[in-house]
JSON list of C-alpha atoms in Angstrom, two decimals:
[
{"chain": "A", "resi": 1, "resn": "MET", "atom": "CA", "xyz": [-159.90, 26.11, 153.54]},
{"chain": "A", "resi": 2, "resn": "SER", "atom": "CA", "xyz": [-160.27, 26.72, 149.69]},
{"chain": "A", "resi": 3, "resn": "THR", "atom": "CA", "xyz": [-158.71, 23.29, 147.21]},
{"chain": "A", "resi": 4, "resn": "ILE", "atom": "CA", "xyz": [-160.08, 25.46, 143.88]},
{"chain": "A", "resi": 5, "resn": "THR", "atom": "CA", "xyz": [-157.36, 26.60, 141.95]},
{"chain": "A", "resi": 6, "resn": "LYS", "atom": "CA", "xyz": [-156.03, 30.42, 141.38]},
{"chain": "A", "resi": 7, "resn": "PRO", "atom": "CA", "xyz": [-156.34, 31.40, 138.35]},
{"chain": "A", "resi": 8, "resn": "TYR", "atom": "CA", "xyz": [-153.48, 33.37, 137.79]},
{"chain": "A", "resi": 9, "resn": "HIS", "atom": "CA", "xyz": [-150.94, 31.70, 139.83]},
{"chain": "A", "resi": 10, "resn": "ILE", "atom": "CA", "xyz": [-148.20, 32.68, 137.24]},
{"chain": "A", "resi": 11, "resn": "GLY", "atom": "CA", "xyz": [-145.69, 29.95, 138.41]},
{"chain": "A", "resi": 12, "resn": "ARG", "atom": "CA", "xyz": [-148.32, 26.39, 137.38]},
{"chain": "A", "resi": 13, "resn": "LYS", "atom": "CA", "xyz": [-148.66, 28.50, 134.07]},
{"chain": "A", "resi": 14, "resn": "ILE", "atom": "CA", "xyz": [-144.58, 28.66, 133.39]},
{"chain": "A", "resi": 15, "resn": "SER", "atom": "CA", "xyz": [-144.61, 24.89, 134.78]},
{"chain": "A", "resi": 16, "resn": "ARG", "atom": "CA", "xyz": [-146.94, 23.64, 132.35]},
{"chain": "A", "resi": 17, "resn": "ILE", "atom": "CA", "xyz": [-145.13, 25.70, 128.98]},
{"chain": "A", "resi": 18, "resn": "ARG", "atom": "CA", "xyz": [-142.28, 24.61, 130.40]},
{"chain": "A", "resi": 19, "resn": "GLU", "atom": "CA", "xyz": [-143.65, 21.20, 129.92]},
{"chain": "A", "resi": 20, "resn": "LEU", "atom": "CA", "xyz": [-144.71, 21.98, 127.12]},
{"chain": "A", "resi": 21, "resn": "LYS", "atom": "CA", "xyz": [-141.30, 22.56, 125.68]},
{"chain": "A", "resi": 22, "resn": "ASP", "atom": "CA", "xyz": [-140.72, 18.89, 126.70]},
{"chain": "A", "resi": 23, "resn": "MET", "atom": "CA", "xyz": [-138.03, 21.34, 128.71]},
{"chain": "A", "resi": 24, "resn": "LYS", "atom": "CA", "xyz": [-137.25, 19.89, 132.41]},
{"chain": "A", "resi": 25, "resn": "GLN", "atom": "CA", "xyz": [-136.12, 22.54, 135.71]},
{"chain": "A", "resi": 26, "resn": "GLU", "atom": "CA", "xyz": [-132.25, 22.08, 134.94]},
{"chain": "A", "resi": 27, "resn": "ALA", "atom": "CA", "xyz": [-132.59, 23.00, 131.98]},
{"chain": "A", "resi": 28, "resn": "LEU", "atom": "CA", "xyz": [-134.46, 26.26, 132.76]},
{"chain": "A", "resi": 29, "resn": "ALA", "atom": "CA", "xyz": [-132.07, 26.38, 135.64]},
{"chain": "A", "resi": 30, "resn": "ASP", "atom": "CA", "xyz": [-129.14, 27.11, 133.13]},
{"chain": "A", "resi": 31, "resn": "ALA", "atom": "CA", "xyz": [-131.11, 29.05, 131.48]},
{"chain": "A", "resi": 32, "resn": "LEU", "atom": "CA", "xyz": [-131.79, 32.09, 133.45]},
{"chain": "A", "resi": 33, "resn": "GLY", "atom": "CA", "xyz": [-128.21, 31.44, 135.05]},
{"chain": "A", "resi": 34, "resn": "ILE", "atom": "CA", "xyz": [-129.79, 29.99, 138.66]},
{"chain": "A", "resi": 35, "resn": "SER", "atom": "CA", "xyz": [-130.10, 26.41, 140.28]},
{"chain": "A", "resi": 36, "resn": "GLN", "atom": "CA", "xyz": [-132.92, 24.02, 139.64]},
{"chain": "A", "resi": 37, "resn": "GLN", "atom": "CA", "xyz": [-134.15, 24.76, 143.29]},
{"chain": "A", "resi": 38, "resn": "THR", "atom": "CA", "xyz": [-135.01, 28.57, 142.49]},
{"chain": "A", "resi": 39, "resn": "VAL", "atom": "CA", "xyz": [-136.90, 27.26, 139.51]},
{"chain": "A", "resi": 40, "resn": "SER", "atom": "CA", "xyz": [-138.75, 24.68, 141.68]},
{"chain": "A", "resi": 41, "resn": "ALA", "atom": "CA", "xyz": [-139.62, 27.49, 143.97]},
{"chain": "A", "resi": 42, "resn": "ILE", "atom": "CA", "xyz": [-140.81, 30.08, 140.67]},
{"chain": "A", "resi": 43, "resn": "GLU", "atom": "CA", "xyz": [-142.42, 27.78, 140.16]},
{"chain": "A", "resi": 44, "resn": "ASN", "atom": "CA", "xyz": [-144.29, 26.50, 143.28]},
{"chain": "A", "resi": 45, "resn": "SER", "atom": "CA", "xyz": [-145.05, 30.67, 143.66]},
{"chain": "A", "resi": 46, "resn": "GLU", "atom": "CA", "xyz": [-147.20, 32.52, 143.15]},
{"chain": "A", "resi": 47, "resn": "THR", "atom": "CA", "xyz": [-147.06, 35.63, 141.65]},
{"chain": "A", "resi": 48, "resn": "ILE", "atom": "CA", "xyz": [-143.41, 36.31, 140.70]},
{"chain": "A", "resi": 49, "resn": "ASP", "atom": "CA", "xyz": [-141.80, 40.16, 139.89]},
{"chain": "A", "resi": 50, "resn": "ASP", "atom": "CA", "xyz": [-141.73, 41.28, 136.38]},
{"chain": "A", "resi": 51, "resn": "LYS", "atom": "CA", "xyz": [-138.19, 41.26, 135.69]},
{"chain": "A", "resi": 52, "resn": "LYS", "atom": "CA", "xyz": [-137.77, 37.72, 136.42]},
{"chain": "A", "resi": 53, "resn": "LEU", "atom": "CA", "xyz": [-141.34, 37.16, 134.45]},
{"chain": "A", "resi": 54, "resn": "LEU", "atom": "CA", "xyz": [-138.86, 37.99, 132.30]},
{"chain": "A", "resi": 55, "resn": "GLU", "atom": "CA", "xyz": [-136.09, 37.08, 131.98]},
{"chain": "A", "resi": 56, "resn": "VAL", "atom": "CA", "xyz": [-138.04, 33.72, 132.76]},
{"chain": "A", "resi": 57, "resn": "ALA", "atom": "CA", "xyz": [-140.35, 34.60, 129.43]},
{"chain": "A", "resi": 58, "resn": "GLU", "atom": "CA", "xyz": [-137.20, 35.23, 127.43]},
{"chain": "A", "resi": 59, "resn": "ALA", "atom": "CA", "xyz": [-135.20, 31.97, 128.14]},
{"chain": "A", "resi": 60, "resn": "LEU", "atom": "CA", "xyz": [-138.62, 30.21, 127.51]},
{"chain": "A", "resi": 61, "resn": "GLY", "atom": "CA", "xyz": [-138.39, 31.35, 124.11]},
{"chain": "A", "resi": 62, "resn": "MET", "atom": "CA", "xyz": [-142.06, 33.42, 124.65]},
{"chain": "A", "resi": 63, "resn": "SER", "atom": "CA", "xyz": [-143.03, 36.91, 125.47]},
{"chain": "A", "resi": 64, "resn": "VAL", "atom": "CA", "xyz": [-145.10, 38.39, 129.40]},
{"chain": "A", "resi": 65, "resn": "GLU", "atom": "CA", "xyz": [-147.88, 38.06, 128.34]},
{"chain": "A", "resi": 66, "resn": "ALA", "atom": "CA", "xyz": [-147.85, 34.91, 126.36]},
{"chain": "A", "resi": 67, "resn": "ILE", "atom": "CA", "xyz": [-147.17, 33.14, 129.99]},
{"chain": "A", "resi": 68, "resn": "LYS", "atom": "CA", "xyz": [-149.98, 35.83, 132.11]},
{"chain": "A", "resi": 69, "resn": "ASN", "atom": "CA", "xyz": [-152.45, 35.19, 129.69]},
{"chain": "A", "resi": 70, "resn": "PHE", "atom": "CA", "xyz": [-151.37, 30.81, 129.30]},
{"chain": "A", "resi": 71, "resn": "SER", "atom": "CA", "xyz": [-154.00, 28.79, 130.45]},
{"chain": "A", "resi": 72, "resn": "GLU", "atom": "CA", "xyz": [-154.60, 25.00, 129.10]},
{"chain": "A", "resi": 73, "resn": "GLU", "atom": "CA", "xyz": [-157.78, 25.56, 127.68]},
{"chain": "A", "resi": 74, "resn": "SER", "atom": "CA", "xyz": [-156.52, 27.81, 124.80]},
{"chain": "A", "resi": 75, "resn": "MET", "atom": "CA", "xyz": [-153.31, 25.67, 124.49]},
{"chain": "A", "resi": 76, "resn": "ILE", "atom": "CA", "xyz": [-155.78, 23.04, 123.39]},
{"chain": "A", "resi": 77, "resn": "SER", "atom": "CA", "xyz": [-157.64, 24.79, 120.91]},
{"chain": "A", "resi": 78, "resn": "TYR", "atom": "CA", "xyz": [-154.70, 26.63, 119.38]},
{"chain": "A", "resi": 79, "resn": "PHE", "atom": "CA", "xyz": [-152.93, 22.28, 118.59]},
{"chain": "A", "resi": 80, "resn": "ASN", "atom": "CA", "xyz": [-157.76, 21.55, 117.31]},
{"chain": "A", "resi": 81, "resn": "THR", "atom": "CA", "xyz": [-156.73, 24.46, 114.79]},
{"chain": "A", "resi": 82, "resn": "PHE", "atom": "CA", "xyz": [-154.27, 22.16, 112.43]},
{"chain": "A", "resi": 83, "resn": "ASN", "atom": "CA", "xyz": [-156.74, 19.56, 112.06]},
{"chain": "A", "resi": 84, "resn": "ASP", "atom": "CA", "xyz": [-159.24, 22.40, 111.26]},
{"chain": "A", "resi": 85, "resn": "SER", "atom": "CA", "xyz": [-158.35, 22.43, 106.48]},
{"chain": "A", "resi": 86, "resn": "THR", "atom": "CA", "xyz": [-160.73, 25.57, 106.25]},
{"chain": "A", "resi": 87, "resn": "LEU", "atom": "CA", "xyz": [-158.04, 26.77, 108.78]},
{"chain": "A", "resi": 88, "resn": "ASN", "atom": "CA", "xyz": [-154.02, 25.77, 107.12]},
{"chain": "A", "resi": 89, "resn": "GLY", "atom": "CA", "xyz": [-155.51, 25.59, 103.49]},
{"chain": "A", "resi": 90, "resn": "PRO", "atom": "CA", "xyz": [-153.26, 24.69, 101.98]},
{"chain": "A", "resi": 91, "resn": "VAL", "atom": "CA", "xyz": [-149.40, 26.41, 102.43]},
{"chain": "A", "resi": 92, "resn": "ASN", "atom": "CA", "xyz": [-149.61, 23.96, 105.37]},
{"chain": "A", "resi": 93, "resn": "SER", "atom": "CA", "xyz": [-151.06, 20.84, 102.95]},
{"chain": "A", "resi": 94, "resn": "ASN", "atom": "CA", "xyz": [-149.00, 17.40, 103.88]},
{"chain": "A", "resi": 95, "resn": "TYR", "atom": "CA", "xyz": [-150.02, 16.15, 100.06]},
{"chain": "A", "resi": 96, "resn": "CYS", "atom": "CA", "xyz": [-147.02, 13.85, 98.51]},
{"chain": "A", "resi": 97, "resn": "THR", "atom": "CA", "xyz": [-146.35, 14.97, 95.76]},
{"chain": "A", "resi": 98, "resn": "PHE", "atom": "CA", "xyz": [-145.55, 11.88, 94.43]},
{"chain": "A", "resi": 99, "resn": "ASN", "atom": "CA", "xyz": [-147.15, 8.61, 94.29]},
{"chain": "A", "resi": 100, "resn": "PRO", "atom": "CA", "xyz": [-145.59, 6.66, 97.12]},
{"chain": "A", "resi": 101, "resn": "LEU", "atom": "CA", "xyz": [-146.63, 3.39, 95.18]},
{"chain": "A", "resi": 102, "resn": "ASP", "atom": "CA", "xyz": [-144.36, 4.27, 92.48]},
{"chain": "A", "resi": 103, "resn": "LYS", "atom": "CA", "xyz": [-141.55, 5.71, 94.60]},
{"chain": "A", "resi": 104, "resn": "LEU", "atom": "CA", "xyz": [-142.13, 1.89, 95.84]},
{"chain": "A", "resi": 105, "resn": "MET", "atom": "CA", "xyz": [-142.04, -0.24, 92.40]},
{"chain": "A", "resi": 106, "resn": "GLU", "atom": "CA", "xyz": [-138.17, 1.78, 91.17]},
{"chain": "A", "resi": 107, "resn": "SER", "atom": "CA", "xyz": [-137.08, 0.84, 94.74]},
{"chain": "A", "resi": 108, "resn": "MET", "atom": "CA", "xyz": [-138.79, -2.99, 94.24]},
{"chain": "A", "resi": 109, "resn": "GLU", "atom": "CA", "xyz": [-137.31, -2.60, 90.64]},
{"chain": "A", "resi": 110, "resn": "GLU", "atom": "CA", "xyz": [-133.47, -1.33, 92.01]},
{"chain": "A", "resi": 111, "resn": "ASN", "atom": "CA", "xyz": [-133.27, -4.77, 94.59]},
{"chain": "A", "resi": 112, "resn": "LYS", "atom": "CA", "xyz": [-134.14, -6.72, 92.10]},
{"chain": "A", "resi": 113, "resn": "LYS", "atom": "CA", "xyz": [-131.39, -5.30, 89.41]},
{"chain": "A", "resi": 114, "resn": "LEU", "atom": "CA", "xyz": [-128.45, -6.13, 93.22]},
{"chain": "A", "resi": 115, "resn": "TYR", "atom": "CA", "xyz": [-130.25, -9.36, 93.41]},
{"chain": "A", "resi": 116, "resn": "GLU", "atom": "CA", "xyz": [-129.55, -10.36, 89.52]},
{"chain": "A", "resi": 117, "resn": "ARG", "atom": "CA", "xyz": [-126.32, -9.34, 90.21]},
{"chain": "A", "resi": 118, "resn": "LEU", "atom": "CA", "xyz": [-125.62, -10.35, 93.91]},
{"chain": "A", "resi": 119, "resn": "LEU", "atom": "CA", "xyz": [-127.36, -13.34, 92.57]},
{"chain": "A", "resi": 120, "resn": "GLN", "atom": "CA", "xyz": [-124.54, -14.00, 89.02]},
{"chain": "A", "resi": 121, "resn": "ALA", "atom": "CA", "xyz": [-121.07, -13.85, 91.14]},
{"chain": "A", "resi": 122, "resn": "GLU", "atom": "CA", "xyz": [-122.12, -15.97, 93.36]},
{"chain": "A", "resi": 123, "resn": "LYS", "atom": "CA", "xyz": [-122.48, -18.81, 90.38]},
{"chain": "A", "resi": 124, "resn": "ASP", "atom": "CA", "xyz": [-119.72, -17.33, 88.69]},
{"chain": "A", "resi": 125, "resn": "LYS", "atom": "CA", "xyz": [-117.60, -18.39, 91.49]},
{"chain": "A", "resi": 126, "resn": "ILE", "atom": "CA", "xyz": [-119.27, -21.27, 92.64]},
{"chain": "A", "resi": 127, "resn": "GLU", "atom": "CA", "xyz": [-118.39, -22.46, 87.94]},
{"chain": "A", "resi": 128, "resn": "TYR", "atom": "CA", "xyz": [-114.53, -20.64, 89.17]},
{"chain": "A", "resi": 129, "resn": "LEU", "atom": "CA", "xyz": [-114.39, -22.71, 92.21]},
{"chain": "A", "resi": 130, "resn": "GLU", "atom": "CA", "xyz": [-116.56, -26.53, 90.29]},
{"chain": "A", "resi": 131, "resn": "LYS", "atom": "CA", "xyz": [-112.90, -25.11, 87.51]},
{"chain": "A", "resi": 132, "resn": "LEU", "atom": "CA", "xyz": [-110.25, -25.30, 90.61]},
{"chain": "A", "resi": 133, "resn": "LEU", "atom": "CA", "xyz": [-111.09, -28.16, 91.39]},
{"chain": "A", "resi": 134, "resn": "GLN", "atom": "CA", "xyz": [-111.72, -30.96, 88.36]},
{"chain": "A", "resi": 135, "resn": "GLY", "atom": "CA", "xyz": [-107.95, -28.32, 87.37]},
{"chain": "A", "resi": 136, "resn": "LYS", "atom": "CA", "xyz": [-106.73, -30.62, 90.57]}
]
């Protein structure tokens, strides 16, 4: 008996894609109008009919070809392209259009003004209370 997994186990591909999309079996079952147990059976199946595969693909928001061609290696390669600046270019750049220290300083100035107003209000309240106590 061989322990090597077959590369075209469509159920495992569906299961892995669902997991990567952070989707539970119950959510996929609801989208397909079937039970969670049926989704489990699909994910354990080496093959599924084309009609059901199309329904699953639509529920996962992808094409049948994407499911058939899915592999862990291709996903790792795909996500690694996000760190390759030659592929992303300036369109996907994550650069600030402002100086964060300037924003921090502005915020600190606003907080300082608020603190000074609160402090003055407390002083005014103490002064008022002292006047009341002296008047008695």
